[in-house]
Amino acid sequence: INLYQRFLKEYRQNPVVAEAQLNVALSQESLGRFQDAKALFQEIIQSYERSPYINEARRELARMAVAEGEVSQAINQYEAISNHIDFTRNMKRRSQFLWEYVDVLESDGQFFAAMSLYDQIAQSYAQFLPAGKLNYRRAENYIHLEKIDLAKQLLQDIMRDNSSTDEYHQKAK
């Protein structure tokens, strides 16, 4: 951490400073120094507006917010990421991000918003999912939304789909 901090002071205008600062923040977080880590993540967001590390900082802030029970803060960070990130080079990473975001929305009872993200996942990232996972998660959401007939239909689809994994066949039963 000391080496990174010295680098940050000496080379403030260097483009790799945001990456170094992210590494310091991650180190602080792993040492349990959450307030220091948060401050560094926030500084990255405020000071390096063109840095590719802004979204990593936002993602870490979102994860920390979830751990602290501050779901609305996490949602704000995920929303900011989704509005400013280009995942065209890494579709699998985008899929992982969307799943994280969906989990946070669902934990906050925002099932309609989660369904919108499920649509994005279905349209672009289905190839990265275990067979049956998307329909199973959608069915769970429909149950929360009290749309039982739609949930039943998705669960029946899983049972008929031979490519669905055993895990989702079992869950669908």
PDB file of N, CA and C in Angstrom, residues 50-53 84-96 124-125 127-128:
ATOM      1  N   ARG A  50     -12.470   9.857 -17.329  1.00  0.00           N
ATOM      2  CA  ARG A  50     -12.295   9.095 -18.563  1.00  0.00           C
ATOM      3  C   ARG A  50     -11.602   7.743 -18.332  1.00  0.00           C
ATOM      4  N   SER A  51     -11.349   7.412 -17.109  1.00  0.00           N
ATOM      5  CA  SER A  51     -10.632   6.180 -16.795  1.00  0.00           C
ATOM      6  C   SER A  51     -11.536   4.958 -16.917  1.00  0.00           C
ATOM      7  N   PRO A  52     -10.989   3.876 -17.453  1.00  0.00           N
ATOM      8  CA  PRO A  52     -11.766   2.636 -17.500  1.00  0.00           C
ATOM      9  C   PRO A  52     -11.961   2.021 -16.110  1.00  0.00           C
ATOM     10  N   TYR A  53     -11.265   2.547 -15.115  1.00  0.00           N
ATOM     11  CA  TYR A  53     -11.353   1.996 -13.764  1.00  0.00           C
ATOM     12  C   TYR A  53     -12.502   2.580 -12.948  1.00  0.00           C
ATOM     13  N   HIS A  84     -22.835   3.786 -18.482  1.00  0.00           N
ATOM     14  CA  HIS A  84     -21.543   4.298 -18.941  1.00  0.00           C
ATOM     15  C   HIS A  84     -20.517   3.241 -19.311  1.00  0.00           C
ATOM     16  N   ILE A  85     -20.938   2.024 -19.439  1.00  0.00           N
ATOM     17  CA  ILE A  85     -19.932   0.996 -19.698  1.00  0.00           C
ATOM     18  C   ILE A  85     -20.123   0.374 -21.071  1.00  0.00           C
ATOM     19  N   ASP A  86     -19.013   0.027 -21.669  1.00  0.00           N
ATOM     20  CA  ASP A  86     -19.026  -0.633 -22.965  1.00  0.00           C
ATOM     21  C   ASP A  86     -18.457  -2.037 -22.781  1.00  0.00           C
ATOM     22  N   PHE A  87     -19.323  -3.013 -22.858  1.00  0.00           N
ATOM     23  CA  PHE A  87     -18.906  -4.395 -22.673  1.00  0.00           C
ATOM     24  C   PHE A  87     -18.773  -5.119 -24.014  1.00  0.00           C
ATOM     25  N   THR A  88     -18.706  -4.379 -25.104  1.00  0.00           N
ATOM     26  CA  THR A  88     -18.719  -5.040 -26.404  1.00  0.00           C
ATOM     27  C   THR A  88     -17.556  -6.006 -26.590  1.00  0.00           C
ATOM     28  N   ARG A  89     -16.446  -5.767 -25.901  1.00  0.00           N
ATOM     29  CA  ARG A  89     -15.304  -6.671 -26.031  1.00  0.00           C
ATOM     30  C   ARG A  89     -15.380  -7.851 -25.070  1.00  0.00           C
ATOM     31  N   ASN A  90     -16.247  -7.756 -24.096  1.00  0.00           N
ATOM     32  CA  ASN A  90     -16.308  -8.825 -23.100  1.00  0.00           C
ATOM     33  C   ASN A  90     -17.760  -9.083 -22.721  1.00  0.00           C
ATOM     34  N   MET A  91     -18.426  -9.842 -23.557  1.00  0.00           N
ATOM     35  CA  MET A  91     -19.843 -10.110 -23.360  1.00  0.00           C
ATOM     36  C   MET A  91     -20.082 -10.943 -22.096  1.00  0.00           C
ATOM     37  N   LYS A  92     -19.189 -11.863 -21.789  1.00  0.00           N
ATOM     38  CA  LYS A  92     -19.365 -12.675 -20.591  1.00  0.00           C
ATOM     39  C   LYS A  92     -19.319 -11.795 -19.345  1.00  0.00           C
ATOM     40  N   ARG A  93     -18.440 -10.823 -19.336  1.00  0.00           N
ATOM     41  CA  ARG A  93     -18.346  -9.911 -18.189  1.00  0.00           C
ATOM     42  C   ARG A  93     -19.623  -9.091 -18.044  1.00  0.00           C
ATOM     43  N   ARG A  94     -20.181  -8.654 -19.162  1.00  0.00           N
ATOM     44  CA  ARG A  94     -21.442  -7.909 -19.102  1.00  0.00           C
ATOM     45  C   ARG A  94     -22.546  -8.792 -18.521  1.00  0.00           C
ATOM     46  N   SER A  95     -22.583 -10.035 -18.941  1.00  0.00           N
ATOM     47  CA  SER A  95     -23.571 -10.957 -18.413  1.00  0.00           C
ATOM     48  C   SER A  95     -23.422 -11.100 -16.899  1.00  0.00           C
ATOM     49  N   GLN A  96     -22.189 -11.236 -16.426  1.00  0.00           N
ATOM     50  CA  GLN A  96     -21.945 -11.343 -14.987  1.00  0.00           C
ATOM     51  C   GLN A  96     -22.404 -10.076 -14.266  1.00  0.00           C
ATOM     52  N   SER A 124     -29.112 -11.079 -25.400  1.00  0.00           N
ATOM     53  CA  SER A 124     -27.705 -10.973 -25.779  1.00  0.00           C
ATOM     54  C   SER A 124     -26.762 -11.987 -25.170  1.00  0.00           C
ATOM     55  N   TYR A 125     -27.128 -12.572 -24.037  1.00  0.00           N
ATOM     56  CA  TYR A 125     -26.127 -13.332 -23.306  1.00  0.00           C
ATOM     57  C   TYR A 125     -26.540 -14.749 -22.953  1.00  0.00           C
ATOM     58  N   GLN A 127     -26.120 -17.469 -24.289  1.00  0.00           N
ATOM     59  CA  GLN A 127     -25.089 -18.480 -24.530  1.00  0.00           C
ATOM     60  C   GLN A 127     -24.117 -18.630 -23.369  1.00  0.00           C
ATOM     61  N   PHE A 128     -24.089 -17.668 -22.451  1.00  0.00           N
ATOM     62  CA  PHE A 128     -23.183 -17.739 -21.313  1.00  0.00           C
ATOM     63  C   PHE A 128     -23.847 -18.337 -20.069  1.00  0.00           C
TER      64      PHE A 128
END
